[in-house]
PDB file of C-alpha atoms in Angstrom:
ATOM      1  CA  MET A  24      58.882  31.547  21.531  1.00  0.00           C
ATOM      2  CA  ASP A  25      62.367  30.138  21.225  1.00  0.00           C
ATOM      3  CA  GLU A  26      63.252  27.621  23.943  1.00  0.00           C
ATOM      4  CA  SER A  27      66.615  29.258  24.614  1.00  0.00           C
ATOM      5  CA  SER A  28      64.877  32.485  25.698  1.00  0.00           C
ATOM      6  CA  TYR A  29      63.646  30.792  28.890  1.00  0.00           C
ATOM      7  CA  TRP A  30      67.220  30.353  30.039  1.00  0.00           C
ATOM      8  CA  ASN A  31      67.970  34.063  29.604  1.00  0.00           C
ATOM      9  CA  LEU A  32      65.236  35.254  32.037  1.00  0.00           C
ATOM     10  CA  PRO A  33      66.496  36.904  35.302  1.00  0.00           C
ATOM     11  CA  THR A  34      65.837  34.637  38.269  1.00  0.00           C
ATOM     12  CA  SER A  35      66.863  36.832  41.227  1.00  0.00           C
ATOM     13  CA  HIS A  36      63.271  38.042  41.761  1.00  0.00           C
ATOM     14  CA  LEU A  37      61.687  34.581  41.666  1.00  0.00           C
ATOM     15  CA  LEU A  38      60.471  32.818  44.814  1.00  0.00           C
ATOM     16  CA  GLY A  39      63.076  30.510  46.252  1.00  0.00           C
ATOM     17  CA  SER A  40      65.973  31.952  44.324  1.00  0.00           C
ATOM     18  CA  VAL A  41      69.224  32.825  46.097  1.00  0.00           C
ATOM     19  CA  PRO A  42      70.770  36.137  45.052  1.00  0.00           C
ATOM     20  CA  ALA A  43      74.458  36.143  44.472  1.00  0.00           C
ATOM     21  CA  VAL A  44      74.966  39.651  45.913  1.00  0.00           C
ATOM     22  CA  VAL A  45      73.689  40.704  49.344  1.00  0.00           C
ATOM     23  CA  ASN A  46      72.448  44.232  49.767  1.00  0.00           C
ATOM     24  CA  GLU A  47      74.901  46.432  51.673  1.00  0.00           C
ATOM     25  CA  GLU A  48      72.106  47.924  53.773  1.00  0.00           C
ATOM     26  CA  SER A  49      71.074  44.434  54.886  1.00  0.00           C
ATOM     27  CA  GLU A  50      74.657  43.611  55.826  1.00  0.00           C
ATOM     28  CA  ALA A  51      74.870  46.791  57.865  1.00  0.00           C
ATOM     29  CA  SER A  52      71.667  45.966  59.722  1.00  0.00           C
ATOM     30  CA  TYR A  53      72.909  42.447  60.438  1.00  0.00           C
ATOM     31  CA  GLY A  54      76.196  43.826  61.647  1.00  0.00           C
ATOM     32  CA  ARG A  55      74.480  46.241  64.024  1.00  0.00           C
ATOM     33  CA  ARG A  56      72.397  43.480  65.539  1.00  0.00           C
ATOM     34  CA  GLY A  57      74.963  40.712  65.776  1.00  0.00           C
ATOM     35  CA  GLY A  58      78.282  42.459  66.039  1.00  0.00           C
ATOM     36  CA  GLY A  59      79.142  42.020  62.337  1.00  0.00           C
ATOM     37  CA  GLY A  60      78.797  38.274  62.129  1.00  0.00           C
ATOM     38  CA  ARG A  61      76.142  37.075  59.591  1.00  0.00           C
ATOM     39  CA  GLY A  62      73.204  38.089  61.786  1.00  0.00           C
ATOM     40  CA  TYR A  63      74.183  36.039  64.859  1.00  0.00           C
ATOM     41  CA  GLN A  64      74.089  37.764  68.227  1.00  0.00           C
ATOM     42  CA  THR A  65      76.704  37.078  70.840  1.00  0.00           C
ATOM     43  CA  LEU A  66      75.252  36.721  74.340  1.00  0.00           C
ATOM     44  CA  GLY A  67      77.189  37.599  77.452  1.00  0.00           C
ATOM     45  CA  PRO A  68      77.065  35.753  80.769  1.00  0.00           C
ATOM     46  CA  PRO A  69      73.709  36.093  82.600  1.00  0.00           C
ATOM     47  CA  THR A  70      75.298  37.260  85.838  1.00  0.00           C
ATOM     48  CA  GLU A  71      77.119  40.107  84.136  1.00  0.00           C
ATOM     49  CA  GLY A  72      73.908  41.204  82.482  1.00  0.00           C
ATOM     50  CA  PHE A  73      72.051  41.127  85.774  1.00  0.00           C
ATOM     51  CA  GLU A  74      74.727  43.149  87.577  1.00  0.00           C
ATOM     52  CA  GLN A  75      74.775  45.706  84.783  1.00  0.00           C
ATOM     53  CA  GLN A  76      70.981  45.900  84.821  1.00  0.00           C
ATOM     54  CA  SER A  77      70.986  46.342  88.622  1.00  0.00           C
ATOM     55  CA  GLN A  78      73.456  49.201  88.360  1.00  0.00           C
ATOM     56  CA  ASN A  79      71.444  50.852  85.608  1.00  0.00           C
ATOM     57  CA  ASN A  80      68.212  50.544  87.619  1.00  0.00           C
ATOM     58  CA  TRP A  81      69.720  52.092  90.754  1.00  0.00           C
ATOM     59  CA  LYS A  82      68.519  55.697  91.002  1.00  0.00           C
ATOM     60  CA  GLY A  83      69.446  56.547  94.562  1.00  0.00           C
ATOM     61  CA  VAL A  84      68.732  55.413  98.100  1.00  0.00           C
ATOM     62  CA  PHE A  85      65.566  57.506  98.443  1.00  0.00           C
ATOM     63  CA  SER A  86      64.075  56.469  95.076  1.00  0.00           C
ATOM     64  CA  ILE A  87      61.392  53.767  95.202  1.00  0.00           C
ATOM     65  CA  SER A  88      62.183  52.657  91.650  1.00  0.00           C
ATOM     66  CA  SER A  89      65.665  51.590  92.812  1.00  0.00           C
ATOM     67  CA  TYR A  90      64.146  48.780  94.890  1.00  0.00           C
ATOM     68  CA  THR A  91      61.594  47.459  92.396  1.00  0.00           C
ATOM     69  CA  GLN A  92      64.188  45.058  90.936  1.00  0.00           C
ATOM     70  CA  TYR A  93      64.280  43.201  94.273  1.00  0.00           C
ATOM     71  CA  PHE A  94      60.540  42.525  94.130  1.00  0.00           C
ATOM     72  CA  ASP A  95      60.507  41.256  90.536  1.00  0.00           C
ATOM     73  CA  VAL A  96      59.817  37.598  91.402  1.00  0.00           C
ATOM     74  CA  ASP A  97      56.879  35.367  90.588  1.00  0.00           C
ATOM     75  CA  THR A  98      55.044  32.899  92.813  1.00  0.00           C
ATOM     76  CA  ALA A  99      56.949  29.854  91.568  1.00  0.00           C
ATOM     77  CA  VAL A 100      60.309  31.377  92.514  1.00  0.00           C
ATOM     78  CA  VAL A 101      59.117  32.379  95.992  1.00  0.00           C
ATOM     79  CA  VAL A 102      57.603  28.937  96.640  1.00  0.00           C
ATOM     80  CA  ASN A 103      60.810  27.232  95.514  1.00  0.00           C
ATOM     81  CA  ARG A 104      62.856  29.350  97.899  1.00  0.00           C
ATOM     82  CA  LEU A 105      60.410  28.734 100.732  1.00  0.00           C
ATOM     83  CA  ILE A 106      60.715  24.976 100.203  1.00  0.00           C
ATOM     84  CA  SER A 107      64.507  25.259 100.149  1.00  0.00           C
ATOM     85  CA  SER A 108      64.463  27.013 103.530  1.00  0.00           C
ATOM     86  CA  PHE A 109      62.829  23.930 105.084  1.00  0.00           C
ATOM     87  CA  TYR A 110      65.771  21.725 103.979  1.00  0.00           C
ATOM     88  CA  PRO A 111      68.830  23.188 105.718  1.00  0.00           C
ATOM     89  CA  ALA A 112      71.200  20.372 104.727  1.00  0.00           C
ATOM     90  CA  GLY A 113      71.440  21.610 101.128  1.00  0.00           C
ATOM     91  CA  GLY A 114      73.538  24.694 101.819  1.00  0.00           C
ATOM     92  CA  ASP A 115      73.054  25.949  98.256  1.00  0.00           C
ATOM     93  CA  PHE A 116      70.526  28.717  98.877  1.00  0.00           C
ATOM     94  CA  PHE A 117      72.917  31.458  97.769  1.00  0.00           C
ATOM     95  CA  ASN A 118      73.364  29.681  94.427  1.00  0.00           C
ATOM     96  CA  LYS A 119      69.603  29.776  93.899  1.00  0.00           C
ATOM     97  CA  ILE A 120      69.284  33.485  94.631  1.00  0.00           C
ATOM     98  CA  ASP A 121      72.565  34.575  93.047  1.00  0.00           C
ATOM     99  CA  ALA A 122      71.000  35.777  89.795  1.00  0.00           C
ATOM    100  CA  ASN A 123      67.972  37.437  91.401  1.00  0.00           C
ATOM    101  CA  PRO A 124      67.997  38.050  95.178  1.00  0.00           C
ATOM    102  CA  ASP A 125      64.693  39.403  96.418  1.00  0.00           C
ATOM    103  CA  LEU A 126      63.374  41.333  99.395  1.00  0.00           C
ATOM    104  CA  TYR A 127      59.804  40.169  98.873  1.00  0.00           C
ATOM    105  CA  GLY A 128      60.369  37.097 101.030  1.00  0.00           C
ATOM    106  CA  LEU A 129      61.942  39.151 103.808  1.00  0.00           C
ATOM    107  CA  ILE A 130      59.020  41.590 104.071  1.00  0.00           C
ATOM    108  CA  TRP A 131      56.257  39.045 103.497  1.00  0.00           C
ATOM    109  CA  ILE A 132      57.613  36.415 105.903  1.00  0.00           C
ATOM    110  CA  THR A 133      58.451  38.814 108.734  1.00  0.00           C
ATOM    111  CA  THR A 134      55.111  40.630 108.483  1.00  0.00           C
ATOM    112  CA  THR A 135      53.181  37.351 108.424  1.00  0.00           C
ATOM    113  CA  LEU A 136      55.147  36.074 111.405  1.00  0.00           C
ATOM    114  CA  VAL A 137      54.521  39.265 113.415  1.00  0.00           C
ATOM    115  CA  PHE A 138      50.758  39.116 112.905  1.00  0.00           C
ATOM    116  CA  MET A 139      50.622  35.366 113.574  1.00  0.00           C
ATOM    117  CA  LEU A 140      52.552  35.690 116.836  1.00  0.00           C
ATOM    118  CA  ALA A 141      50.319  38.556 117.967  1.00  0.00           C
ATOM    119  CA  ALA A 142      47.103  36.785 116.960  1.00  0.00           C
ATOM    120  CA  PHE A 143      48.004  33.376 118.376  1.00  0.00           C
ATOM    121  CA  GLY A 144      49.361  34.941 121.565  1.00  0.00           C
ATOM    122  CA  ASN A 145      46.049  36.683 122.191  1.00  0.00           C
ATOM    123  CA  CYS A 146      44.153  33.549 121.181  1.00  0.00           C
ATOM    124  CA  ALA A 147      46.114  31.489 123.694  1.00  0.00           C
ATOM    125  CA  THR A 148      45.477  33.943 126.524  1.00  0.00           C
ATOM    126  CA  TYR A 149      41.781  33.993 125.620  1.00  0.00           C
ATOM    127  CA  LEU A 150      41.534  30.202 125.798  1.00  0.00           C
ATOM    128  CA  ILE A 151      43.453  30.079 129.066  1.00  0.00           C
ATOM    129  CA  GLN A 152      41.294  32.781 130.642  1.00  0.00           C
ATOM    130  CA  LYS A 153      38.030  31.159 129.532  1.00  0.00           C
ATOM    131  CA  ARG A 154      39.206  27.865 130.994  1.00  0.00           C
ATOM    132  CA  THR A 155      40.345  29.234 134.335  1.00  0.00           C
ATOM    133  CA  ASP A 156      38.191  32.298 135.032  1.00  0.00           C
ATOM    134  CA  ARG A 157      34.966  32.850 133.097  1.00  0.00           C
ATOM    135  CA  THR A 158      33.877  35.868 135.136  1.00  0.00           C
ATOM    136  CA  THR A 159      36.478  38.374 133.921  1.00  0.00           C
ATOM    137  CA  THR A 160      36.222  40.065 130.539  1.00  0.00           C
ATOM    138  CA  TRP A 161      38.962  39.312 128.028  1.00  0.00           C
ATOM    139  CA  SER A 162      40.568  42.183 126.119  1.00  0.00           C
ATOM    140  CA  PHE A 163      42.998  42.249 123.213  1.00  0.00           C
ATOM    141  CA  ASP A 164      46.594  42.769 124.357  1.00  0.00           C
ATOM    142  CA  VAL A 165      48.450  45.129 122.009  1.00  0.00           C
ATOM    143  CA  GLY A 166      51.686  44.285 123.786  1.00  0.00           C
ATOM    144  CA  TYR A 167      51.947  41.083 121.727  1.00  0.00           C
ATOM    145  CA  VAL A 168      52.047  43.138 118.535  1.00  0.00           C
ATOM    146  CA  ASN A 169      54.694  45.506 119.880  1.00  0.00           C
ATOM    147  CA  ALA A 170      56.903  42.706 121.185  1.00  0.00           C
ATOM    148  CA  ALA A 171      56.622  40.635 117.996  1.00  0.00           C
ATOM    149  CA  ALA A 172      57.256  43.634 115.723  1.00  0.00           C
ATOM    150  CA  CYS A 173      60.312  44.819 117.670  1.00  0.00           C
ATOM    151  CA  GLY A 174      61.776  41.340 117.926  1.00  0.00           C
ATOM    152  CA  ILE A 175      61.148  40.041 114.391  1.00  0.00           C
ATOM    153  CA  TYR A 176      61.705  43.228 112.392  1.00  0.00           C
ATOM    154  CA  GLY A 177      64.688  44.258 114.493  1.00  0.00           C
ATOM    155  CA  TYR A 178      66.355  40.855 114.207  1.00  0.00           C
ATOM    156  CA  SER A 179      65.775  40.390 110.479  1.00  0.00           C
ATOM    157  CA  LEU A 180      67.156  43.846 109.656  1.00  0.00           C
ATOM    158  CA  VAL A 181      69.950  44.405 112.176  1.00  0.00           C
ATOM    159  CA  VAL A 182      71.589  40.954 112.306  1.00  0.00           C
ATOM    160  CA  PRO A 183      72.265  40.700 108.535  1.00  0.00           C
ATOM    161  CA  VAL A 184      73.655  44.245 108.551  1.00  0.00           C
ATOM    162  CA  ALA A 185      75.972  43.390 111.459  1.00  0.00           C
ATOM    163  CA  PHE A 186      77.267  40.251 109.739  1.00  0.00           C
ATOM    164  CA  TYR A 187      77.691  42.166 106.491  1.00  0.00           C
ATOM    165  CA  PHE A 188      79.948  44.820 108.025  1.00  0.00           C
ATOM    166  CA  LEU A 189      81.893  42.266 110.046  1.00  0.00           C
ATOM    167  CA  LEU A 190      82.574  40.113 107.002  1.00  0.00           C
ATOM    168  CA  ARG A 191      83.511  43.124 104.923  1.00  0.00           C
ATOM    169  CA  TYR A 192      85.908  44.178 107.671  1.00  0.00           C
ATOM    170  CA  LEU A 193      87.476  40.701 107.605  1.00  0.00           C
ATOM    171  CA  GLY A 194      87.941  40.927 103.838  1.00  0.00           C
ATOM    172  CA  SER A 195      85.068  38.705 102.693  1.00  0.00           C
ATOM    173  CA  ASN A 196      83.045  39.600  99.606  1.00  0.00           C
ATOM    174  CA  ALA A 197      79.628  39.817 101.305  1.00  0.00           C
ATOM    175  CA  SER A 198      76.355  41.074  99.823  1.00  0.00           C
ATOM    176  CA  LEU A 199      73.825  42.815 102.074  1.00  0.00           C
ATOM    177  CA  ILE A 200      70.855  42.143  99.757  1.00  0.00           C
ATOM    178  CA  ARG A 201      71.676  38.421  99.674  1.00  0.00           C
ATOM    179  CA  PHE A 202      72.055  38.347 103.461  1.00  0.00           C
ATOM    180  CA  TRP A 203      68.664  40.006 103.930  1.00  0.00           C
ATOM    181  CA  CYS A 204      67.139  37.549 101.467  1.00  0.00           C
ATOM    182  CA  MET A 205      68.649  34.477 103.172  1.00  0.00           C
ATOM    183  CA  TRP A 206      67.808  35.582 106.722  1.00  0.00           C
ATOM    184  CA  GLY A 207      64.282  36.471 105.659  1.00  0.00           C
ATOM    185  CA  TYR A 208      63.591  33.020 104.250  1.00  0.00           C
ATOM    186  CA  SER A 209      65.201  31.399 107.297  1.00  0.00           C
ATOM    187  CA  LEU A 210      62.238  32.653 109.362  1.00  0.00           C
ATOM    188  CA  SER A 211      59.650  30.852 107.231  1.00  0.00           C
ATOM    189  CA  ILE A 212      59.805  27.703 109.378  1.00  0.00           C
ATOM    190  CA  PHE A 213      58.547  29.698 112.372  1.00  0.00           C
ATOM    191  CA  ILE A 214      55.217  30.441 110.640  1.00  0.00           C
ATOM    192  CA  PRO A 215      53.787  26.896 111.068  1.00  0.00           C
ATOM    193  CA  THR A 216      55.657  26.686 114.379  1.00  0.00           C
ATOM    194  CA  ALA A 217      53.663  29.649 115.728  1.00  0.00           C
ATOM    195  CA  PHE A 218      50.470  27.673 115.130  1.00  0.00           C
ATOM    196  CA  LEU A 219      51.842  24.553 116.854  1.00  0.00           C
ATOM    197  CA  LEU A 220      52.810  26.587 119.908  1.00  0.00           C
ATOM    198  CA  LEU A 221      49.094  26.818 120.756  1.00  0.00           C
ATOM    199  CA  ILE A 222      49.344  23.270 122.116  1.00  0.00           C
ATOM    200  CA  PRO A 223      48.847  23.636 125.910  1.00  0.00           C
ATOM    201  CA  VAL A 224      51.605  21.147 126.825  1.00  0.00           C
ATOM    202  CA  GLU A 225      54.789  22.895 127.943  1.00  0.00           C
ATOM    203  CA  ILE A 226      57.245  20.082 127.246  1.00  0.00           C
ATOM    204  CA  LEU A 227      55.787  19.570 123.770  1.00  0.00           C
ATOM    205  CA  ARG A 228      56.034  23.297 123.057  1.00  0.00           C
ATOM    206  CA  TRP A 229      59.708  23.237 124.034  1.00  0.00           C
ATOM    207  CA  ILE A 230      60.374  20.295 121.725  1.00  0.00           C
ATOM    208  CA  ILE A 231      58.605  22.039 118.822  1.00  0.00           C
ATOM    209  CA  ILE A 232      60.498  25.316 119.193  1.00  0.00           C
ATOM    210  CA  LEU A 233      63.869  23.583 119.670  1.00  0.00           C
ATOM    211  CA  VAL A 234      63.381  21.506 116.521  1.00  0.00           C
ATOM    212  CA  ALA A 235      62.291  24.549 114.505  1.00  0.00           C
ATOM    213  CA  GLY A 236      65.094  26.688 115.918  1.00  0.00           C
ATOM    214  CA  THR A 237      67.724  24.046 115.157  1.00  0.00           C
ATOM    215  CA  ALA A 238      66.499  23.677 111.577  1.00  0.00           C
ATOM    216  CA  SER A 239      66.515  27.442 111.025  1.00  0.00           C
ATOM    217  CA  SER A 240      69.934  27.821 112.677  1.00  0.00           C
ATOM    218  CA  CYS A 241      71.435  25.058 110.545  1.00  0.00           C
ATOM    219  CA  PHE A 242      69.983  26.688 107.423  1.00  0.00           C
ATOM    220  CA  VAL A 243      71.691  30.000 108.239  1.00  0.00           C
ATOM    221  CA  THR A 244      74.983  28.473 109.366  1.00  0.00           C
ATOM    222  CA  LEU A 245      75.429  26.020 106.488  1.00  0.00           C
ATOM    223  CA  ASN A 246      74.584  28.609 103.851  1.00  0.00           C
ATOM    224  CA  LEU A 247      76.927  31.162 105.396  1.00  0.00           C
ATOM    225  CA  THR A 248      79.675  28.540 105.488  1.00  0.00           C
ATOM    226  CA  SER A 249      79.221  27.663 101.819  1.00  0.00           C
ATOM    227  CA  TYR A 250      79.072  31.348 100.891  1.00  0.00           C
ATOM    228  CA  ILE A 251      82.138  32.713 102.689  1.00  0.00           C
ATOM    229  CA  GLY A 252      84.133  29.522 103.239  1.00  0.00           C
ATOM    230  CA  GLY A 253      85.043  27.621 106.381  1.00  0.00           C
ATOM    231  CA  SER A 254      88.271  29.330 107.482  1.00  0.00           C
ATOM    232  CA  ASN A 255      89.233  29.281 111.158  1.00  0.00           C
ATOM    233  CA  ASP A 256      88.835  33.060 111.466  1.00  0.00           C
ATOM    234  CA  LEU A 257      85.164  32.852 110.520  1.00  0.00           C
ATOM    235  CA  ARG A 258      84.111  29.842 112.588  1.00  0.00           C
ATOM    236  CA  MET A 259      83.260  32.009 115.584  1.00  0.00           C
ATOM    237  CA  MET A 260      80.912  34.008 113.370  1.00  0.00           C
ATOM    238  CA  MET A 261      79.178  30.817 112.286  1.00  0.00           C
ATOM    239  CA  ILE A 262      78.708  29.825 115.924  1.00  0.00           C
ATOM    240  CA  ALA A 263      77.358  33.309 116.678  1.00  0.00           C
ATOM    241  CA  ALA A 264      74.880  33.031 113.787  1.00  0.00           C
ATOM    242  CA  PHE A 265      73.678  29.663 115.106  1.00  0.00           C
ATOM    243  CA  LEU A 266      73.185  30.983 118.657  1.00  0.00           C
ATOM    244  CA  LEU A 267      71.423  34.142 117.504  1.00  0.00           C
ATOM    245  CA  GLN A 268      68.958  32.098 115.470  1.00  0.00           C
ATOM    246  CA  MET A 269      68.302  29.855 118.467  1.00  0.00           C
ATOM    247  CA  ALA A 270      67.794  32.937 120.650  1.00  0.00           C
ATOM    248  CA  LEU A 271      65.159  34.169 118.210  1.00  0.00           C
ATOM    249  CA  ALA A 272      63.392  30.815 118.497  1.00  0.00           C
ATOM    250  CA  ILE A 273      63.326  31.143 122.300  1.00  0.00           C
ATOM    251  CA  PHE A 274      61.971  34.676 121.925  1.00  0.00           C
ATOM    252  CA  ILE A 275      59.151  33.407 119.677  1.00  0.00           C
ATOM    253  CA  LYS A 276      58.272  30.726 122.199  1.00  0.00           C
ATOM    254  CA  GLU A 277      58.251  33.177 125.094  1.00  0.00           C
ATOM    255  CA  ASN A 278      56.210  35.718 123.143  1.00  0.00           C
ATOM    256  CA  SER A 279      53.492  33.209 122.301  1.00  0.00           C
ATOM    257  CA  LEU A 280      52.021  32.839 125.800  1.00  0.00           C
ATOM    258  CA  SER A 281      53.992  35.000 128.206  1.00  0.00           C
ATOM    259  CA  LYS A 282      52.489  38.287 129.385  1.00  0.00           C
ATOM    260  CA  ARG A 283      55.804  39.613 130.623  1.00  0.00           C
ATOM    261  CA  PRO A 284      56.945  42.997 129.284  1.00  0.00           C
ATOM    262  CA  LEU A 285      59.222  43.177 126.271  1.00  0.00           C
ATOM    263  CA  GLU A 286      62.217  44.155 128.410  1.00  0.00           C
ATOM    264  CA  GLU A 287      61.896  41.018 130.554  1.00  0.00           C
ATOM    265  CA  LYS A 288      61.578  38.837 127.471  1.00  0.00           C
ATOM    266  CA  LEU A 289      64.761  40.302 125.992  1.00  0.00           C
ATOM    267  CA  VAL A 290      66.592  39.781 129.280  1.00  0.00           C
ATOM    268  CA  TYR A 291      65.426  36.172 129.320  1.00  0.00           C
ATOM    269  CA  VAL A 292      66.716  35.607 125.780  1.00  0.00           C
ATOM    270  CA  PHE A 293      70.008  37.332 126.583  1.00  0.00           C
ATOM    271  CA  GLY A 294      70.386  35.053 129.584  1.00  0.00           C
ATOM    272  CA  PHE A 295      69.952  32.068 127.264  1.00  0.00           C
ATOM    273  CA  LEU A 296      72.834  33.337 125.096  1.00  0.00           C
ATOM    274  CA  VAL A 297      75.117  33.845 128.096  1.00  0.00           C
ATOM    275  CA  VAL A 298      74.406  30.391 129.471  1.00  0.00           C
TER     276      VAL A 298
END
């Protein structure tokens, strides 16, 4: 065979060869995927994508599937947010939950706290009764469950809603889901505190609850300040948030050992706010 015939062979079908003409169908497919730019895809900002996805997933107030997006968090994310709630000086909690606020922490933390307060309250009364009077029979007091459920669930749901409407009325761009998320994680410090309140030394119990309440109050106040700004018109709301969180801490302390009815406990906490 003549040597010049090798140079006349078509090379477009050979491995590693680069065709000079690109198929129009391929160009069309690249254009559909990347917006017409050589197969590259232009990505939008993550926050815009999340907001658009949240709006697309919303199917009504009474649809369960509308709320599944707020429970789409893994263990690592929840643990990271729990650790952040124990360090109130950061004040950047809203930045951490901005892309994906969750309600898992709110429900899990409040439910755990309710059962721990009820269980430890009954455990404390059992130990006190066995130490003072061994003749009487101890019985489980359901009143601890009712008081803890009304106090914890009511506070964690109503207080964020109240601050949301007040801030919206004052012209601030508030988010109810983010408020529920932040206030829910602010209660996590009271879970180990409920266990420490079993210590039968009154002055030590007061020190424990005041330290925990101050840390939780500072977490709420500093994050609210960084979220809505520190204008003079909103400083009274920050003070109110601090006092409400401290009142919840006093309620937890009183609910741990006191056998007084729920109404008397609420009056006692309200008296603390007035003073």
